Amino acid sequence: MTDTGCPPQALISGTTRLYAVVGDPVAQVQSPGLLNPLFAELGMDAVLVPVEVSPDDLERVVRGLQRIGNLDGIFVTVPHKADAARLADRHSRTVEIAGTANVLRREADGSWLAENFDGSGFVAGLARAGHEIRGRRVALAGAGGAGSAIAAALLTAGAEHLAVTDPDRPKRDALVERLAAYWPGRVHTVAEPPLHDSDLVVNATPLGLRPGDPLPFPPEALAPGAVVADIIMKPRETPLLRQAAALGHHVHHGIHMLTGQVDSYCVFFGLRTPTTG
C-alpha cells in the first residue's frame, strides 16, 4: 500500500496488457479508477485507458484496437453500445436480446465476443442496497445501450410489469418486441413513464450528464415510497436524484451499476481475484 492507502499502480512496460474504454465523451467514465487499482491489487501487468471517439469514427477506431496484439478487451460507454455490438464476431444471449454491448473480449482464435453486464450489474447493485425487484412495477426511461440491458435484467429478476419509454419510438418498440418474445405480457411501451403507479423508476437516459439538461421525468409525480435510480455516474448526485431525495424518496446512484459488474468482469476476462489468487 502507498502512503495514501491505495494499492501502488504497476508501471507500464513492454509486457503490459491493454484494455480500452471507448465513449463520447469519456471524461465521466469511472471504470479506469475502479479497474486500474484492481489490476494493481491483483499484481496484474495491465492497464485500462479511456479513448474518446466520435460515432463517425467508431468502427475505424474499434477495428484498429482489435488489431493491437496486446489489447485483450474493449469496454464501451455512451453512445456506442449498439454499434459496438455489431463490431463483434459473436454475441452472448444478453446481447442478442438487448441489441447492445458494454464489453468486447478477444478470444483465443482472435475473434471478438460481445457481452453486456450493465443489466446484471444494475440489478446486483439494487440487491446490495436492499431494493427488491421481484413482483415490483418498474418504469424505465431510456431504451438505449444501458437501458436495453437493464430492461432484460429487471425482467429476468422477476419484475412484474415493466413500462419502457424513449423518444426514439422505433428503438423503443424494437426493444419491447424483443423482450416480449421472452417475457410476454410483462413489458409494455408507454409515451410517458407511469410515475404514479411504479415502485421503481429508472433513468437510463443521458439526461443529467451535462449541466443544464432537463430532468428525464418530474419527480413530484412519483408514487409515495418509490425508489428512484439513475445510471449516470458523474455527477454522482444528479439533479433528478437531488430532487427525488428532497421529496423523501429512496435514491440509488449510478456508480452501483459499475461496482455490481466487477465480479462479472473478473470472470469474463479470466482475471485473478483477491480471494482466488
PDB file of C-alpha atoms in Angstrom:
ATOM      1  CA  MET A   1       0.000   0.000   0.000  1.00  0.00           C
ATOM      2  CA  THR A   2       1.118   3.575  -0.622  1.00  0.00           C
ATOM      3  CA  ASP A   3       1.062   6.416   1.916  1.00  0.00           C
ATOM      4  CA  THR A   4      -2.355   7.374   0.532  1.00  0.00           C
ATOM      5  CA  GLY A   5      -3.782   3.967   1.434  1.00  0.00           C
ATOM      6  CA  CYS A   6      -4.221   2.977  -2.225  1.00  0.00           C
ATOM      7  CA  PRO A   7      -2.576  -0.024  -3.914  1.00  0.00           C
ATOM      8  CA  PRO A   8       0.514   1.007  -5.910  1.00  0.00           C
ATOM      9  CA  GLN A   9      -0.075   1.348  -9.662  1.00  0.00           C
ATOM     10  CA  ALA A  10       2.061  -1.071 -11.644  1.00  0.00           C
ATOM     11  CA  LEU A  11       4.485   0.506 -14.100  1.00  0.00           C
ATOM     12  CA  ILE A  12       3.583   0.192 -17.757  1.00  0.00           C
ATOM     13  CA  SER A  13       6.140  -1.854 -19.657  1.00  0.00           C
ATOM     14  CA  GLY A  14       6.570  -3.757 -22.885  1.00  0.00           C
ATOM     15  CA  THR A  15       4.651  -6.694 -21.418  1.00  0.00           C
ATOM     16  CA  THR A  16       1.632  -4.693 -20.248  1.00  0.00           C
ATOM     17  CA  ARG A  17      -1.760  -5.981 -21.400  1.00  0.00           C
ATOM     18  CA  LEU A  18      -4.096  -3.251 -22.588  1.00  0.00           C
ATOM     19  CA  TYR A  19      -7.793  -2.558 -22.171  1.00  0.00           C
ATOM     20  CA  ALA A  20      -9.603   0.458 -23.606  1.00  0.00           C
ATOM     21  CA  VAL A  21     -12.909   2.125 -22.766  1.00  0.00           C
ATOM     22  CA  VAL A  22     -14.421   3.943 -25.749  1.00  0.00           C
ATOM     23  CA  GLY A  23     -17.029   6.669 -25.487  1.00  0.00           C
ATOM     24  CA  ASP A  24     -18.038  10.182 -26.451  1.00  0.00           C
ATOM     25  CA  PRO A  25     -17.456  11.856 -24.058  1.00  0.00           C
ATOM     26  CA  VAL A  26     -15.172   9.855 -21.765  1.00  0.00           C
ATOM     27  CA  ALA A  27     -14.451  12.449 -19.083  1.00  0.00           C
ATOM     28  CA  GLN A  28     -17.209  10.957 -16.929  1.00  0.00           C
ATOM     29  CA  VAL A  29     -16.109   7.303 -17.086  1.00  0.00           C
ATOM     30  CA  GLN A  30     -15.400   5.682 -13.729  1.00  0.00           C
ATOM     31  CA  SER A  31     -14.104   2.290 -14.892  1.00  0.00           C
ATOM     32  CA  PRO A  32     -10.383   3.239 -15.072  1.00  0.00           C
ATOM     33  CA  GLY A  33     -10.481   4.471 -11.481  1.00  0.00           C
ATOM     34  CA  LEU A  34     -12.096   1.218 -10.407  1.00  0.00           C
ATOM     35  CA  LEU A  35     -10.260  -1.360 -12.509  1.00  0.00           C
ATOM     36  CA  ASN A  36      -6.712   0.014 -12.577  1.00  0.00           C
ATOM     37  CA  PRO A  37      -6.419  -0.179  -8.757  1.00  0.00           C
ATOM     38  CA  LEU A  38      -7.865  -3.701  -9.014  1.00  0.00           C
ATOM     39  CA  PHE A  39      -5.178  -4.670 -11.539  1.00  0.00           C
ATOM     40  CA  ALA A  40      -2.543  -3.307  -9.150  1.00  0.00           C
ATOM     41  CA  GLU A  41      -4.073  -5.139  -6.196  1.00  0.00           C
ATOM     42  CA  LEU A  42      -4.019  -8.389  -8.161  1.00  0.00           C
ATOM     43  CA  GLY A  43      -0.433  -7.822  -9.258  1.00  0.00           C
ATOM     44  CA  MET A  44      -1.506  -7.781 -12.901  1.00  0.00           C
ATOM     45  CA  ASP A  45       0.588  -6.137 -15.599  1.00  0.00           C
ATOM     46  CA  ALA A  46      -2.426  -4.460 -17.208  1.00  0.00           C
ATOM     47  CA  VAL A  47      -3.971  -1.014 -17.668  1.00  0.00           C
ATOM     48  CA  LEU A  48      -7.357   0.351 -18.743  1.00  0.00           C
ATOM     49  CA  VAL A  49      -7.235   3.656 -20.645  1.00  0.00           C
ATOM     50  CA  PRO A  50     -10.061   5.957 -21.830  1.00  0.00           C
ATOM     51  CA  VAL A  51     -10.385   6.569 -25.575  1.00  0.00           C
ATOM     52  CA  GLU A  52     -12.671   9.366 -26.775  1.00  0.00           C
ATOM     53  CA  VAL A  53     -14.091   8.569 -30.193  1.00  0.00           C
ATOM     54  CA  SER A  54     -16.956  10.124 -32.126  1.00  0.00           C
ATOM     55  CA  PRO A  55     -19.743   7.948 -33.575  1.00  0.00           C
ATOM     56  CA  ASP A  56     -18.476   8.638 -37.097  1.00  0.00           C
ATOM     57  CA  ASP A  57     -15.060   7.217 -36.199  1.00  0.00           C
ATOM     58  CA  LEU A  58     -16.156   4.328 -34.000  1.00  0.00           C
ATOM     59  CA  GLU A  59     -15.784   1.495 -36.497  1.00  0.00           C
ATOM     60  CA  ARG A  60     -12.341   2.621 -37.651  1.00  0.00           C
ATOM     61  CA  VAL A  61     -11.118   3.041 -34.081  1.00  0.00           C
ATOM     62  CA  VAL A  62     -12.524  -0.271 -32.825  1.00  0.00           C
ATOM     63  CA  ARG A  63     -11.180  -2.157 -35.845  1.00  0.00           C
ATOM     64  CA  GLY A  64      -7.788  -0.619 -35.127  1.00  0.00           C
ATOM     65  CA  LEU A  65      -7.934  -1.550 -31.450  1.00  0.00           C
ATOM     66  CA  GLN A  66      -8.898  -5.101 -32.353  1.00  0.00           C
ATOM     67  CA  ARG A  67      -5.656  -5.389 -34.334  1.00  0.00           C
ATOM     68  CA  ILE A  68      -3.449  -4.432 -31.373  1.00  0.00           C
ATOM     69  CA  GLY A  69      -1.772  -7.658 -30.334  1.00  0.00           C
ATOM     70  CA  ASN A  70      -1.576  -6.930 -26.604  1.00  0.00           C
ATOM     71  CA  LEU A  71      -5.095  -5.492 -26.267  1.00  0.00           C
ATOM     72  CA  ASP A  72      -7.386  -8.010 -24.564  1.00  0.00           C
ATOM     73  CA  GLY A  73     -10.654  -6.132 -24.179  1.00  0.00           C
ATOM     74  CA  ILE A  74     -12.711  -3.077 -25.048  1.00  0.00           C
ATOM     75  CA  PHE A  75     -15.185  -1.507 -22.649  1.00  0.00           C
ATOM     76  CA  VAL A  76     -17.961   0.529 -24.244  1.00  0.00           C
ATOM     77  CA  THR A  77     -19.897   3.509 -22.929  1.00  0.00           C
ATOM     78  CA  VAL A  78     -22.300   6.114 -24.351  1.00  0.00           C
ATOM     79  CA  PRO A  79     -23.235   6.416 -27.149  1.00  0.00           C
ATOM     80  CA  HIS A  80     -21.581   3.396 -28.736  1.00  0.00           C
ATOM     81  CA  LYS A  81     -23.131   0.306 -27.161  1.00  0.00           C
ATOM     82  CA  ALA A  82     -25.421  -0.657 -30.037  1.00  0.00           C
ATOM     83  CA  ASP A  83     -22.830  -0.005 -32.751  1.00  0.00           C
ATOM     84  CA  ALA A  84     -20.079  -1.782 -30.803  1.00  0.00           C
ATOM     85  CA  ALA A  85     -22.190  -4.920 -30.572  1.00  0.00           C
ATOM     86  CA  ARG A  86     -22.232  -5.080 -34.353  1.00  0.00           C
ATOM     87  CA  LEU A  87     -18.433  -4.975 -34.442  1.00  0.00           C
ATOM     88  CA  ALA A  88     -18.066  -8.300 -32.603  1.00  0.00           C
ATOM     89  CA  ASP A  89     -17.916 -11.713 -34.248  1.00  0.00           C
ATOM     90  CA  ARG A  90     -20.106 -13.417 -31.649  1.00  0.00           C
ATOM     91  CA  HIS A  91     -22.701 -12.270 -29.129  1.00  0.00           C
ATOM     92  CA  SER A  92     -23.937 -13.524 -25.774  1.00  0.00           C
ATOM     93  CA  ARG A  93     -27.634 -14.207 -25.209  1.00  0.00           C
ATOM     94  CA  THR A  94     -27.912 -10.926 -23.323  1.00  0.00           C
ATOM     95  CA  VAL A  95     -26.504  -9.006 -26.278  1.00  0.00           C
ATOM     96  CA  GLU A  96     -28.864 -10.797 -28.654  1.00  0.00           C
ATOM     97  CA  ILE A  97     -31.838  -9.737 -26.527  1.00  0.00           C
ATOM     98  CA  ALA A  98     -30.691  -6.228 -25.679  1.00  0.00           C
ATOM     99  CA  GLY A  99     -29.056  -5.444 -29.005  1.00  0.00           C
ATOM    100  CA  THR A 100     -26.211  -3.663 -27.208  1.00  0.00           C
ATOM    101  CA  ALA A 101     -22.827  -4.481 -25.650  1.00  0.00           C
ATOM    102  CA  ASN A 102     -20.695  -2.830 -22.993  1.00  0.00           C
ATOM    103  CA  VAL A 103     -17.619  -5.028 -23.330  1.00  0.00           C
ATOM    104  CA  LEU A 104     -15.802  -6.947 -26.072  1.00  0.00           C
ATOM    105  CA  ARG A 105     -13.299  -9.735 -25.396  1.00  0.00           C
ATOM    106  CA  ARG A 106     -10.590 -11.122 -27.638  1.00  0.00           C
ATOM    107  CA  GLU A 107     -10.948 -14.905 -27.921  1.00  0.00           C
ATOM    108  CA  ALA A 108      -8.091 -17.401 -28.257  1.00  0.00           C
ATOM    109  CA  ASP A 109      -8.680 -17.667 -32.009  1.00  0.00           C
ATOM    110  CA  GLY A 110      -8.535 -13.884 -32.443  1.00  0.00           C
ATOM    111  CA  SER A 111     -12.282 -13.400 -32.806  1.00  0.00           C
ATOM    112  CA  TRP A 112     -14.247 -10.994 -30.594  1.00  0.00           C
ATOM    113  CA  LEU A 113     -17.122 -11.820 -28.242  1.00  0.00           C
ATOM    114  CA  ALA A 114     -19.614  -9.149 -27.168  1.00  0.00           C
ATOM    115  CA  GLU A 115     -21.273  -9.161 -23.736  1.00  0.00           C
ATOM    116  CA  ASN A 116     -23.327  -6.693 -21.734  1.00  0.00           C
ATOM    117  CA  PHE A 117     -23.125  -6.568 -17.941  1.00  0.00           C
ATOM    118  CA  ASP A 118     -24.959  -3.267 -17.478  1.00  0.00           C
ATOM    119  CA  GLY A 119     -28.204  -5.007 -16.605  1.00  0.00           C
ATOM    120  CA  SER A 120     -26.807  -7.651 -14.288  1.00  0.00           C
ATOM    121  CA  GLY A 121     -24.603  -5.019 -12.623  1.00  0.00           C
ATOM    122  CA  PHE A 122     -27.573  -2.712 -12.133  1.00  0.00           C
ATOM    123  CA  VAL A 123     -29.666  -5.486 -10.592  1.00  0.00           C
ATOM    124  CA  ALA A 124     -26.761  -6.585  -8.376  1.00  0.00           C
ATOM    125  CA  GLY A 125     -26.381  -3.014  -7.153  1.00  0.00           C
ATOM    126  CA  LEU A 126     -30.073  -2.788  -6.311  1.00  0.00           C
ATOM    127  CA  ALA A 127     -29.925  -6.082  -4.427  1.00  0.00           C
ATOM    128  CA  ARG A 128     -26.900  -4.976  -2.394  1.00  0.00           C
ATOM    129  CA  ALA A 129     -28.773  -1.810  -1.465  1.00  0.00           C
ATOM    130  CA  GLY A 130     -31.743  -3.864  -0.261  1.00  0.00           C
ATOM    131  CA  HIS A 131     -34.134  -2.986  -3.084  1.00  0.00           C
ATOM    132  CA  GLU A 132     -36.357  -5.913  -4.086  1.00  0.00           C
ATOM    133  CA  ILE A 133     -37.254  -6.340  -7.771  1.00  0.00           C
ATOM    134  CA  ARG A 134     -39.396  -9.477  -7.834  1.00  0.00           C
ATOM    135  CA  GLY A 135     -43.053  -8.608  -8.107  1.00  0.00           C
ATOM    136  CA  ARG A 136     -42.385  -4.890  -8.498  1.00  0.00           C
ATOM    137  CA  ARG A 137     -43.767  -2.472 -11.092  1.00  0.00           C
ATOM    138  CA  VAL A 138     -40.942  -0.651 -12.868  1.00  0.00           C
ATOM    139  CA  ALA A 139     -40.836   2.378 -15.161  1.00  0.00           C
ATOM    140  CA  LEU A 140     -37.738   2.653 -17.338  1.00  0.00           C
ATOM    141  CA  ALA A 141     -36.828   5.861 -19.166  1.00  0.00           C
ATOM    142  CA  GLY A 142     -34.358   5.045 -21.921  1.00  0.00           C
ATOM    143  CA  ALA A 143     -34.159   2.140 -24.371  1.00  0.00           C
ATOM    144  CA  GLY A 144     -30.571   2.742 -25.437  1.00  0.00           C
ATOM    145  CA  GLY A 145     -27.305   0.978 -24.743  1.00  0.00           C
ATOM    146  CA  ALA A 146     -27.608   0.512 -20.986  1.00  0.00           C
ATOM    147  CA  GLY A 147     -31.399   0.761 -20.788  1.00  0.00           C
ATOM    148  CA  SER A 148     -31.921  -2.227 -23.061  1.00  0.00           C
ATOM    149  CA  ALA A 149     -29.696  -4.454 -20.916  1.00  0.00           C
ATOM    150  CA  ILE A 150     -31.282  -3.140 -17.717  1.00  0.00           C
ATOM    151  CA  ALA A 151     -34.740  -3.937 -19.090  1.00  0.00           C
ATOM    152  CA  ALA A 152     -33.798  -7.553 -19.765  1.00  0.00           C
ATOM    153  CA  ALA A 153     -32.140  -7.916 -16.355  1.00  0.00           C
ATOM    154  CA  LEU A 154     -35.130  -6.465 -14.493  1.00  0.00           C
ATOM    155  CA  LEU A 155     -37.462  -8.936 -16.201  1.00  0.00           C
ATOM    156  CA  THR A 156     -35.050 -11.787 -15.506  1.00  0.00           C
ATOM    157  CA  ALA A 157     -35.023 -10.736 -11.843  1.00  0.00           C
ATOM    158  CA  GLY A 158     -38.811 -11.015 -11.661  1.00  0.00           C
ATOM    159  CA  ALA A 159     -40.185  -7.520 -12.253  1.00  0.00           C
ATOM    160  CA  GLU A 160     -43.945  -7.969 -12.586  1.00  0.00           C
ATOM    161  CA  HIS A 161     -44.523  -5.112 -15.015  1.00  0.00           C
ATOM    162  CA  LEU A 162     -42.014  -3.051 -16.990  1.00  0.00           C
ATOM    163  CA  ALA A 163     -43.048   0.142 -18.787  1.00  0.00           C
ATOM    164  CA  VAL A 164     -40.463   1.444 -21.264  1.00  0.00           C
ATOM    165  CA  THR A 165     -40.346   4.956 -22.677  1.00  0.00           C
ATOM    166  CA  ASP A 166     -37.933   6.577 -25.109  1.00  0.00           C
ATOM    167  CA  PRO A 167     -38.328   9.481 -27.543  1.00  0.00           C
ATOM    168  CA  ASP A 168     -36.871   7.246 -30.268  1.00  0.00           C
ATOM    169  CA  ARG A 169     -40.026   5.241 -30.889  1.00  0.00           C
ATOM    170  CA  PRO A 170     -38.592   2.729 -33.394  1.00  0.00           C
ATOM    171  CA  LYS A 171     -35.762   1.892 -30.992  1.00  0.00           C
ATOM    172  CA  ARG A 172     -38.178   1.618 -28.054  1.00  0.00           C
ATOM    173  CA  ASP A 173     -40.646  -0.546 -29.970  1.00  0.00           C
ATOM    174  CA  ALA A 174     -37.924  -2.837 -31.303  1.00  0.00           C
ATOM    175  CA  LEU A 175     -36.595  -3.400 -27.782  1.00  0.00           C
ATOM    176  CA  VAL A 176     -40.021  -4.141 -26.343  1.00  0.00           C
ATOM    177  CA  GLU A 177     -40.738  -6.562 -29.197  1.00  0.00           C
ATOM    178  CA  ARG A 178     -37.526  -8.471 -28.432  1.00  0.00           C
ATOM    179  CA  LEU A 179     -38.265  -8.519 -24.707  1.00  0.00           C
ATOM    180  CA  ALA A 180     -41.871  -9.602 -25.187  1.00  0.00           C
ATOM    181  CA  ALA A 181     -40.705 -12.693 -27.034  1.00  0.00           C
ATOM    182  CA  TYR A 182     -39.073 -13.864 -23.782  1.00  0.00           C
ATOM    183  CA  TRP A 183     -41.391 -12.268 -21.204  1.00  0.00           C
ATOM    184  CA  PRO A 184     -44.841 -11.983 -22.807  1.00  0.00           C
ATOM    185  CA  GLY A 185     -47.366  -9.795 -21.036  1.00  0.00           C
ATOM    186  CA  ARG A 186     -44.842  -8.207 -18.670  1.00  0.00           C
ATOM    187  CA  VAL A 187     -43.321  -5.430 -20.782  1.00  0.00           C
ATOM    188  CA  HIS A 188     -45.082  -2.512 -22.470  1.00  0.00           C
ATOM    189  CA  THR A 189     -44.289   0.639 -24.399  1.00  0.00           C
ATOM    190  CA  VAL A 190     -45.548   3.929 -22.960  1.00  0.00           C
ATOM    191  CA  ALA A 191     -45.420   7.534 -24.116  1.00  0.00           C
ATOM    192  CA  GLU A 192     -44.612   8.740 -20.591  1.00  0.00           C
ATOM    193  CA  PRO A 193     -43.381   6.741 -17.577  1.00  0.00           C
ATOM    194  CA  PRO A 194     -46.270   5.830 -15.235  1.00  0.00           C
ATOM    195  CA  LEU A 195     -44.695   7.503 -12.223  1.00  0.00           C
ATOM    196  CA  HIS A 196     -47.809   7.329 -10.050  1.00  0.00           C
ATOM    197  CA  ASP A 197     -48.013   3.550 -10.422  1.00  0.00           C
ATOM    198  CA  SER A 198     -44.388   2.407 -10.176  1.00  0.00           C
ATOM    199  CA  ASP A 199     -42.360   1.005  -7.289  1.00  0.00           C
ATOM    200  CA  LEU A 200     -39.052   1.639  -9.056  1.00  0.00           C
ATOM    201  CA  VAL A 201     -38.328   4.337 -11.631  1.00  0.00           C
ATOM    202  CA  VAL A 202     -35.053   4.232 -13.566  1.00  0.00           C
ATOM    203  CA  ASN A 203     -33.350   6.941 -15.584  1.00  0.00           C
ATOM    204  CA  ALA A 204     -31.322   5.154 -18.255  1.00  0.00           C
ATOM    205  CA  THR A 205     -31.079   8.230 -20.485  1.00  0.00           C
ATOM    206  CA  PRO A 206     -28.083  10.599 -20.723  1.00  0.00           C
ATOM    207  CA  LEU A 207     -30.157  13.417 -19.211  1.00  0.00           C
ATOM    208  CA  GLY A 208     -28.266  14.726 -16.199  1.00  0.00           C
ATOM    209  CA  LEU A 209     -24.840  14.059 -17.657  1.00  0.00           C
ATOM    210  CA  ARG A 210     -24.386  17.655 -18.790  1.00  0.00           C
ATOM    211  CA  PRO A 211     -25.149  20.858 -16.877  1.00  0.00           C
ATOM    212  CA  GLY A 212     -28.474  22.310 -17.909  1.00  0.00           C
ATOM    213  CA  ASP A 213     -30.019  19.026 -19.027  1.00  0.00           C
ATOM    214  CA  PRO A 214     -33.768  18.805 -18.401  1.00  0.00           C
ATOM    215  CA  LEU A 215     -34.997  16.171 -15.966  1.00  0.00           C
ATOM    216  CA  PRO A 216     -35.930  12.841 -17.592  1.00  0.00           C
ATOM    217  CA  PHE A 217     -39.240  12.863 -15.687  1.00  0.00           C
ATOM    218  CA  PRO A 218     -40.855  15.052 -13.000  1.00  0.00           C
ATOM    219  CA  PRO A 219     -40.048  13.581  -9.565  1.00  0.00           C
ATOM    220  CA  GLU A 220     -43.027  15.323  -7.948  1.00  0.00           C
ATOM    221  CA  ALA A 221     -45.287  12.906  -9.856  1.00  0.00           C
ATOM    222  CA  LEU A 222     -43.694   9.819  -8.250  1.00  0.00           C
ATOM    223  CA  ALA A 223     -45.732   7.491  -6.082  1.00  0.00           C
ATOM    224  CA  PRO A 224     -45.041   7.727  -2.328  1.00  0.00           C
ATOM    225  CA  GLY A 225     -42.200   5.395  -1.355  1.00  0.00           C
ATOM    226  CA  ALA A 226     -40.931   4.906  -4.897  1.00  0.00           C
ATOM    227  CA  VAL A 227     -37.245   4.154  -5.438  1.00  0.00           C
ATOM    228  CA  VAL A 228     -35.540   6.413  -7.980  1.00  0.00           C
ATOM    229  CA  ALA A 229     -32.432   5.070  -9.712  1.00  0.00           C
ATOM    230  CA  ASP A 230     -30.113   6.938 -12.070  1.00  0.00           C
ATOM    231  CA  ILE A 231     -27.411   5.216 -14.111  1.00  0.00           C
ATOM    232  CA  ILE A 232     -25.353   8.403 -14.548  1.00  0.00           C
ATOM    233  CA  MET A 233     -22.156   8.082 -12.518  1.00  0.00           C
ATOM    234  CA  LYS A 234     -20.729  11.594 -12.813  1.00  0.00           C
ATOM    235  CA  PRO A 235     -22.066  13.741 -11.311  1.00  0.00           C
ATOM    236  CA  ARG A 236     -22.932  11.330  -8.519  1.00  0.00           C
ATOM    237  CA  GLU A 237     -25.789  13.490  -7.262  1.00  0.00           C
ATOM    238  CA  THR A 238     -27.715  14.199 -10.431  1.00  0.00           C
ATOM    239  CA  PRO A 239     -30.447  16.850 -10.392  1.00  0.00           C
ATOM    240  CA  LEU A 240     -33.001  14.037 -10.597  1.00  0.00           C
ATOM    241  CA  LEU A 241     -31.656  12.274  -7.520  1.00  0.00           C
ATOM    242  CA  ARG A 242     -31.316  15.502  -5.562  1.00  0.00           C
ATOM    243  CA  GLN A 243     -34.920  16.460  -6.221  1.00  0.00           C
ATOM    244  CA  ALA A 244     -36.227  12.942  -5.580  1.00  0.00           C
ATOM    245  CA  ALA A 245     -34.354  12.760  -2.264  1.00  0.00           C
ATOM    246  CA  ALA A 246     -35.707  16.160  -1.252  1.00  0.00           C
ATOM    247  CA  LEU A 247     -39.210  14.774  -1.809  1.00  0.00           C
ATOM    248  CA  GLY A 248     -38.475  11.870   0.537  1.00  0.00           C
ATOM    249  CA  HIS A 249     -37.849   9.111  -1.996  1.00  0.00           C
ATOM    250  CA  HIS A 250     -35.157   6.456  -1.745  1.00  0.00           C
ATOM    251  CA  VAL A 251     -32.474   7.138  -4.355  1.00  0.00           C
ATOM    252  CA  HIS A 252     -29.983   4.776  -5.978  1.00  0.00           C
ATOM    253  CA  HIS A 253     -26.765   6.148  -7.501  1.00  0.00           C
ATOM    254  CA  GLY A 254     -25.260   5.247 -10.857  1.00  0.00           C
ATOM    255  CA  ILE A 255     -21.922   4.014  -9.508  1.00  0.00           C
ATOM    256  CA  HIS A 256     -23.670   0.921  -8.136  1.00  0.00           C
ATOM    257  CA  MET A 257     -24.241  -0.312 -11.699  1.00  0.00           C
ATOM    258  CA  LEU A 258     -20.483  -0.307 -12.279  1.00  0.00           C
ATOM    259  CA  THR A 259     -19.415  -1.795  -8.952  1.00  0.00           C
ATOM    260  CA  GLY A 260     -22.038  -4.509  -9.460  1.00  0.00           C
ATOM    261  CA  GLN A 261     -20.208  -5.583 -12.625  1.00  0.00           C
ATOM    262  CA  VAL A 262     -16.703  -6.062 -11.223  1.00  0.00           C
ATOM    263  CA  ASP A 263     -17.123  -9.754 -10.375  1.00  0.00           C
ATOM    264  CA  SER A 264     -18.568 -10.365 -13.839  1.00  0.00           C
ATOM    265  CA  TYR A 265     -15.606  -8.608 -15.453  1.00  0.00           C
ATOM    266  CA  CYS A 266     -13.205 -10.787 -13.484  1.00  0.00           C
ATOM    267  CA  VAL A 267     -14.929 -13.945 -14.691  1.00  0.00           C
ATOM    268  CA  PHE A 268     -15.367 -12.712 -18.269  1.00  0.00           C
ATOM    269  CA  PHE A 269     -11.714 -11.751 -18.689  1.00  0.00           C
ATOM    270  CA  GLY A 270     -10.308 -14.557 -16.563  1.00  0.00           C
ATOM    271  CA  LEU A 271      -8.812 -12.146 -14.058  1.00  0.00           C
ATOM    272  CA  ARG A 272      -7.461 -13.467 -10.815  1.00  0.00           C
ATOM    273  CA  THR A 273      -9.416 -12.167  -7.842  1.00  0.00           C
ATOM    274  CA  PRO A 274      -8.022 -11.388  -4.392  1.00  0.00           C
ATOM    275  CA  THR A 275      -9.917 -14.346  -2.927  1.00  0.00           C
ATOM    276  CA  THR A 276      -8.912 -16.892  -5.573  1.00  0.00           C
ATOM    277  CA  GLY A 277      -5.299 -15.781  -6.091  1.00  0.00           C
TER     278      GLY A 277
END
